[in-house]
């Protein structure tokens, strides 16, 4: 037996003539959140020197952000549903700007780590609000395709844009501007949100699922923390194994509790839907490969090829352009004509093909003939994939669940990135050590062999990333069976939800 809940068909937002300007505001916020995961990467050596960070602690500049962001996303999504999406969107922007100012003014490592954690916490509120506002603003299938094309382009290319902006700011100003740059962006988005975004009030009588918050967010924090610590400590470290085990137990308990909670943090009907589950898995696997690529290519270009921070950032520009092209010019135009998986599967095959090209790189590879073609294929593949993933995962969701559904998409992306960084870096490091031990016979050749070993480790890890991309394509092909929007139910169609 089931009851039917309808989304906000015919709501004022659906006919708001300013909705495209509202999309600009949402896009600005999303870009800020995504690029902040990578913008400090290139600035990290300068920040480490300036603040006296140790090699062991410097990773917390990255980890503090991803840990808070990935661990608190489900909570942020549900808060958006209960309080109101526009209100939490604005709160997230203001808090993110304040945390960025605090980080930019940091006088020591602890202050910077705390500011980055605050950024991640407010990003966890901001990101689900942005996506759910987009979902409820654009319900017409044709407009929805264009809007999600732009959003998917930013979600896929934001990390690469972070490298470009981070390189420019670090080289021509200083590392602190990698944080300060968020302040004017957030201020512009806040004014735009007040003027342009419309939303219905939150659910005043609803209550937050506190046990669900503790179990779900605790489990995600433990998993993300465990994968982050696997990078410096190794997979066999007792702390890493304990964190992963505790995370798995907490998430299992979370699923059990959600089936019984009167007002669950994550209603299970959201993840039980075949198409949404397929999109969540595809997104998670795709970002494992993508974030691993960012890590390897940053070090390869700077350490092996000797690029400057600016040149390294600009080297990612073709990837960014290709993602935007694939998302806005291909996926957005075809989304209403073809089923989502006919975009997602070729997208993952193209991305895997780009990865395979990178397995041929050496210590003296040419960027133009060997690296550039791979980045273009990767970008087109990601552009083809991300847009239909976001659009399909959030289609037909009841308004009161749009925030938590958006948070689940973002969670799969964030956790996938954390896993990819730790898993592929561990594979690369161990492969490099094995190669160097086997080939270092002449001490005079130590530097060359070490460099060759590093590149060998990268190529082994990239082989693994290519396999993960192909697995993502297989899952998309088997699980995402939704039809093209114009042949199926529109976004505002009733959504059946089982009841006890």
PDB file of N, CA, C and O in Angstrom, residues 23-36 134 147-162 290 294 320 323-325 327-328 382-383 386-387 390 413:
ATOM      1  N   UNK A  23      19.878  30.950 -10.751  1.00  0.00           N
ATOM      2  CA  UNK A  23      20.826  29.883 -11.060  1.00  0.00           C
ATOM      3  C   UNK A  23      22.268  30.386 -10.958  1.00  0.00           C
ATOM      4  O   UNK A  23      23.162  29.656 -10.512  1.00  0.00           O
ATOM      5  N   UNK A  24      22.499  31.639 -11.357  1.00  0.00           N
ATOM      6  CA  UNK A  24      23.842  32.220 -11.246  1.00  0.00           C
ATOM      7  C   UNK A  24      24.285  32.246  -9.783  1.00  0.00           C
ATOM      8  O   UNK A  24      25.431  31.917  -9.449  1.00  0.00           O
ATOM      9  N   UNK A  25      23.367  32.618  -8.891  1.00  0.00           N
ATOM     10  CA  UNK A  25      23.676  32.661  -7.460  1.00  0.00           C
ATOM     11  C   UNK A  25      23.991  31.260  -6.939  1.00  0.00           C
ATOM     12  O   UNK A  25      24.983  31.044  -6.224  1.00  0.00           O
ATOM     13  N   UNK A  26      23.151  30.298  -7.298  1.00  0.00           N
ATOM     14  CA  UNK A  26      23.368  28.918  -6.861  1.00  0.00           C
ATOM     15  C   UNK A  26      24.694  28.392  -7.400  1.00  0.00           C
ATOM     16  O   UNK A  26      25.455  27.724  -6.689  1.00  0.00           O
ATOM     17  N   UNK A  27      24.983  28.707  -8.667  1.00  0.00           N
ATOM     18  CA  UNK A  27      26.218  28.241  -9.288  1.00  0.00           C
ATOM     19  C   UNK A  27      27.446  28.837  -8.616  1.00  0.00           C
ATOM     20  O   UNK A  27      28.464  28.154  -8.428  1.00  0.00           O
ATOM     21  N   UNK A  28      27.368  30.108  -8.247  1.00  0.00           N
ATOM     22  CA  UNK A  28      28.486  30.754  -7.540  1.00  0.00           C
ATOM     23  C   UNK A  28      28.788  30.029  -6.229  1.00  0.00           C
ATOM     24  O   UNK A  28      29.955  29.755  -5.902  1.00  0.00           O
ATOM     25  N   UNK A  29      27.745  29.732  -5.488  1.00  0.00           N
ATOM     26  CA  UNK A  29      27.922  29.056  -4.203  1.00  0.00           C
ATOM     27  C   UNK A  29      28.498  27.659  -4.394  1.00  0.00           C
ATOM     28  O   UNK A  29      29.418  27.244  -3.679  1.00  0.00           O
ATOM     29  N   UNK A  30      27.976  26.925  -5.368  1.00  0.00           N
ATOM     30  CA  UNK A  30      28.470  25.573  -5.614  1.00  0.00           C
ATOM     31  C   UNK A  30      29.926  25.589  -6.050  1.00  0.00           C
ATOM     32  O   UNK A  30      30.738  24.764  -5.611  1.00  0.00           O
ATOM     33  N   UNK A  31      30.286  26.537  -6.901  1.00  0.00           N
ATOM     34  CA  UNK A  31      31.665  26.648  -7.365  1.00  0.00           C
ATOM     35  C   UNK A  31      32.600  26.916  -6.186  1.00  0.00           C
ATOM     36  O   UNK A  31      33.678  26.315  -6.082  1.00  0.00           O
ATOM     37  N   UNK A  32      32.190  27.792  -5.294  1.00  0.00           N
ATOM     38  CA  UNK A  32      33.016  28.138  -4.134  1.00  0.00           C
ATOM     39  C   UNK A  32      33.268  26.913  -3.268  1.00  0.00           C
ATOM     40  O   UNK A  32      34.398  26.658  -2.824  1.00  0.00           O
ATOM     41  N   UNK A  33      32.220  26.130  -3.040  1.00  0.00           N
ATOM     42  CA  UNK A  33      32.338  24.950  -2.179  1.00  0.00           C
ATOM     43  C   UNK A  33      33.246  23.895  -2.804  1.00  0.00           C
ATOM     44  O   UNK A  33      34.109  23.308  -2.137  1.00  0.00           O
ATOM     45  N   UNK A  34      33.071  23.645  -4.109  1.00  0.00           N
ATOM     46  CA  UNK A  34      33.831  22.578  -4.761  1.00  0.00           C
ATOM     47  C   UNK A  34      35.296  22.960  -4.934  1.00  0.00           C
ATOM     48  O   UNK A  34      36.196  22.159  -4.663  1.00  0.00           O
ATOM     49  N   UNK A  35      35.550  24.184  -5.378  1.00  0.00           N
ATOM     50  CA  UNK A  35      36.954  24.547  -5.631  1.00  0.00           C
ATOM     51  C   UNK A  35      37.743  24.661  -4.336  1.00  0.00           C
ATOM     52  O   UNK A  35      38.968  24.531  -4.332  1.00  0.00           O
ATOM     53  N   UNK A  36      37.043  24.883  -3.193  1.00  0.00           N
ATOM     54  CA  UNK A  36      37.775  25.010  -1.939  1.00  0.00           C
ATOM     55  C   UNK A  36      38.353  23.693  -1.470  1.00  0.00           C
ATOM     56  O   UNK A  36      39.199  23.673  -0.576  1.00  0.00           O
ATOM     57  N   UNK A 134      17.943  24.300  -6.649  1.00  0.00           N
ATOM     58  CA  UNK A 134      17.947  24.083  -8.100  1.00  0.00           C
ATOM     59  C   UNK A 134      16.873  23.079  -8.500  1.00  0.00           C
ATOM     60  O   UNK A 134      16.153  23.269  -9.487  1.00  0.00           O
ATOM     61  N   UNK A 147      19.719  23.782 -16.743  1.00  0.00           N
ATOM     62  CA  UNK A 147      20.170  24.175 -15.409  1.00  0.00           C
ATOM     63  C   UNK A 147      21.123  23.144 -14.824  1.00  0.00           C
ATOM     64  O   UNK A 147      22.171  23.482 -14.265  1.00  0.00           O
ATOM     65  N   UNK A 148      20.779  21.867 -14.963  1.00  0.00           N
ATOM     66  CA  UNK A 148      21.652  20.836 -14.419  1.00  0.00           C
ATOM     67  C   UNK A 148      22.912  20.660 -15.242  1.00  0.00           C
ATOM     68  O   UNK A 148      23.927  20.166 -14.746  1.00  0.00           O
ATOM     69  N   UNK A 149      22.868  21.043 -16.512  1.00  0.00           N
ATOM     70  CA  UNK A 149      24.082  21.039 -17.316  1.00  0.00           C
ATOM     71  C   UNK A 149      25.108  22.005 -16.745  1.00  0.00           C
ATOM     72  O   UNK A 149      26.292  21.683 -16.617  1.00  0.00           O
ATOM     73  N   UNK A 150      24.649  23.197 -16.387  1.00  0.00           N
ATOM     74  CA  UNK A 150      25.542  24.199 -15.791  1.00  0.00           C
ATOM     75  C   UNK A 150      26.021  23.733 -14.415  1.00  0.00           C
ATOM     76  O   UNK A 150      27.214  23.815 -14.091  1.00  0.00           O
ATOM     77  N   UNK A 151      25.107  23.217 -13.609  1.00  0.00           N
ATOM     78  CA  UNK A 151      25.467  22.762 -12.266  1.00  0.00           C
ATOM     79  C   UNK A 151      26.451  21.599 -12.335  1.00  0.00           C
ATOM     80  O   UNK A 151      27.449  21.552 -11.603  1.00  0.00           O
ATOM     81  N   UNK A 152      26.182  20.645 -13.230  1.00  0.00           N
ATOM     82  CA  UNK A 152      27.078  19.501 -13.371  1.00  0.00           C
ATOM     83  C   UNK A 152      28.458  19.909 -13.856  1.00  0.00           C
ATOM     84  O   UNK A 152      29.468  19.334 -13.449  1.00  0.00           O
ATOM     85  N   UNK A 153      28.512  20.917 -14.732  1.00  0.00           N
ATOM     86  CA  UNK A 153      29.800  21.410 -15.215  1.00  0.00           C
ATOM     87  C   UNK A 153      30.619  21.980 -14.065  1.00  0.00           C
ATOM     88  O   UNK A 153      31.831  21.731 -13.954  1.00  0.00           O
ATOM     89  N   UNK A 154      29.963  22.730 -13.184  1.00  0.00           N
ATOM     90  CA  UNK A 154      30.679  23.313 -12.049  1.00  0.00           C
ATOM     91  C   UNK A 154      31.087  22.246 -11.041  1.00  0.00           C
ATOM     92  O   UNK A 154      32.187  22.294 -10.481  1.00  0.00           O
ATOM     93  N   UNK A 155      30.216  21.275 -10.819  1.00  0.00           N
ATOM     94  CA  UNK A 155      30.545  20.208  -9.875  1.00  0.00           C
ATOM     95  C   UNK A 155      31.732  19.395 -10.364  1.00  0.00           C
ATOM     96  O   UNK A 155      32.584  18.970  -9.575  1.00  0.00           O
ATOM     97  N   UNK A 156      31.799  19.181 -11.677  1.00  0.00           N
ATOM     98  CA  UNK A 156      32.891  18.387 -12.226  1.00  0.00           C
ATOM     99  C   UNK A 156      34.173  19.157 -12.415  1.00  0.00           C
ATOM    100  O   UNK A 156      35.267  18.615 -12.279  1.00  0.00           O
ATOM    101  N   UNK A 157      34.059  20.444 -12.744  1.00  0.00           N
ATOM    102  CA  UNK A 157      35.264  21.225 -13.071  1.00  0.00           C
ATOM    103  C   UNK A 157      35.738  22.095 -11.913  1.00  0.00           C
ATOM    104  O   UNK A 157      36.832  22.660 -11.977  1.00  0.00           O
ATOM    105  N   UNK A 158      34.934  22.219 -10.859  1.00  0.00           N
ATOM    106  CA  UNK A 158      35.295  23.105  -9.759  1.00  0.00           C
ATOM    107  C   UNK A 158      36.634  22.772  -9.140  1.00  0.00           C
ATOM    108  O   UNK A 158      37.423  23.664  -8.793  1.00  0.00           O
ATOM    109  N   UNK A 159      36.925  21.469  -9.002  1.00  0.00           N
ATOM    110  CA  UNK A 159      38.201  21.073  -8.418  1.00  0.00           C
ATOM    111  C   UNK A 159      39.363  21.492  -9.302  1.00  0.00           C
ATOM    112  O   UNK A 159      40.408  21.954  -8.819  1.00  0.00           O
ATOM    113  N   UNK A 160      39.207  21.321 -10.624  1.00  0.00           N
ATOM    114  CA  UNK A 160      40.267  21.739 -11.549  1.00  0.00           C
ATOM    115  C   UNK A 160      40.419  23.259 -11.540  1.00  0.00           C
ATOM    116  O   UNK A 160      41.542  23.787 -11.595  1.00  0.00           O
ATOM    117  N   UNK A 161      39.290  23.977 -11.473  1.00  0.00           N
ATOM    118  CA  UNK A 161      39.360  25.442 -11.384  1.00  0.00           C
ATOM    119  C   UNK A 161      40.102  25.852 -10.113  1.00  0.00           C
ATOM    120  O   UNK A 161      40.854  26.834 -10.096  1.00  0.00           O
ATOM    121  N   UNK A 162      39.925  25.084  -9.031  1.00  0.00           N
ATOM    122  CA  UNK A 162      40.628  25.367  -7.791  1.00  0.00           C
ATOM    123  C   UNK A 162      42.138  25.349  -7.968  1.00  0.00           C
ATOM    124  O   UNK A 162      42.854  26.178  -7.400  1.00  0.00           O
ATOM    125  N   UNK A 290      38.590  10.479 -10.347  1.00  0.00           N
ATOM    126  CA  UNK A 290      38.855  11.884 -10.665  1.00  0.00           C
ATOM    127  C   UNK A 290      39.770  12.538  -9.631  1.00  0.00           C
ATOM    128  O   UNK A 290      40.742  13.209  -9.984  1.00  0.00           O
ATOM    129  N   UNK A 294      43.654  14.155  -9.919  1.00  0.00           N
ATOM    130  CA  UNK A 294      44.077  15.488  -9.494  1.00  0.00           C
ATOM    131  C   UNK A 294      45.347  15.402  -8.636  1.00  0.00           C
ATOM    132  O   UNK A 294      46.286  16.178  -8.805  1.00  0.00           O
ATOM    133  N   UNK A 320      38.999  21.414 -17.518  1.00  0.00           N
ATOM    134  CA  UNK A 320      37.845  22.205 -17.100  1.00  0.00           C
ATOM    135  C   UNK A 320      36.952  22.548 -18.287  1.00  0.00           C
ATOM    136  O   UNK A 320      35.728  22.398 -18.224  1.00  0.00           O
ATOM    137  N   UNK A 323      35.037  19.484 -19.450  1.00  0.00           N
ATOM    138  CA  UNK A 323      33.915  19.137 -18.566  1.00  0.00           C
ATOM    139  C   UNK A 323      32.728  20.052 -18.840  1.00  0.00           C
ATOM    140  O   UNK A 323      31.578  19.590 -18.949  1.00  0.00           O
ATOM    141  N   UNK A 324      32.997  21.348 -18.952  1.00  0.00           N
ATOM    142  CA  UNK A 324      31.920  22.303 -19.216  1.00  0.00           C
ATOM    143  C   UNK A 324      31.270  22.030 -20.564  1.00  0.00           C
ATOM    144  O   UNK A 324      30.048  22.043 -20.712  1.00  0.00           O
ATOM    145  N   UNK A 325      32.079  21.731 -21.569  1.00  0.00           N
ATOM    146  CA  UNK A 325      31.545  21.421 -22.901  1.00  0.00           C
ATOM    147  C   UNK A 325      30.695  20.159 -22.874  1.00  0.00           C
ATOM    148  O   UNK A 325      29.575  20.127 -23.399  1.00  0.00           O
ATOM    149  N   UNK A 327      29.165  18.819 -20.400  1.00  0.00           N
ATOM    150  CA  UNK A 327      27.972  18.967 -19.566  1.00  0.00           C
ATOM    151  C   UNK A 327      26.926  19.885 -20.188  1.00  0.00           C
ATOM    152  O   UNK A 327      25.738  19.541 -20.243  1.00  0.00           O
ATOM    153  N   UNK A 328      27.358  21.060 -20.664  1.00  0.00           N
ATOM    154  CA  UNK A 328      26.390  22.061 -21.143  1.00  0.00           C
ATOM    155  C   UNK A 328      26.055  21.930 -22.618  1.00  0.00           C
ATOM    156  O   UNK A 328      24.941  22.262 -23.034  1.00  0.00           O
ATOM    157  N   UNK A 382      33.564  13.092 -17.944  1.00  0.00           N
ATOM    158  CA  UNK A 382      32.973  13.569 -16.696  1.00  0.00           C
ATOM    159  C   UNK A 382      31.796  14.504 -16.962  1.00  0.00           C
ATOM    160  O   UNK A 382      30.783  14.469 -16.259  1.00  0.00           O
ATOM    161  N   UNK A 383      31.915  15.342 -17.981  1.00  0.00           N
ATOM    162  CA  UNK A 383      30.811  16.225 -18.329  1.00  0.00           C
ATOM    163  C   UNK A 383      29.576  15.462 -18.756  1.00  0.00           C
ATOM    164  O   UNK A 383      28.437  15.817 -18.399  1.00  0.00           O
ATOM    165  N   UNK A 386      28.304  13.636 -15.048  1.00  0.00           N
ATOM    166  CA  UNK A 386      27.846  14.343 -13.858  1.00  0.00           C
ATOM    167  C   UNK A 386      26.472  14.971 -14.032  1.00  0.00           C
ATOM    168  O   UNK A 386      25.638  14.932 -13.125  1.00  0.00           O
ATOM    169  N   UNK A 387      26.223  15.569 -15.185  1.00  0.00           N
ATOM    170  CA  UNK A 387      24.942  16.256 -15.369  1.00  0.00           C
ATOM    171  C   UNK A 387      23.751  15.297 -15.238  1.00  0.00           C
ATOM    172  O   UNK A 387      22.821  15.541 -14.462  1.00  0.00           O
ATOM    173  N   UNK A 390      23.244  14.149 -11.458  1.00  0.00           N
ATOM    174  CA  UNK A 390      22.566  15.114 -10.597  1.00  0.00           C
ATOM    175  C   UNK A 390      21.082  15.221 -10.940  1.00  0.00           C
ATOM    176  O   UNK A 390      20.224  15.254 -10.060  1.00  0.00           O
ATOM    177  N   UNK A 413      29.808  11.977  -3.661  1.00  0.00           N
ATOM    178  CA  UNK A 413      30.920  12.644  -4.330  1.00  0.00           C
ATOM    179  C   UNK A 413      32.076  12.888  -3.359  1.00  0.00           C
ATOM    180  O   UNK A 413      33.245  12.626  -3.676  1.00  0.00           O
TER     181      UNK A 413
END
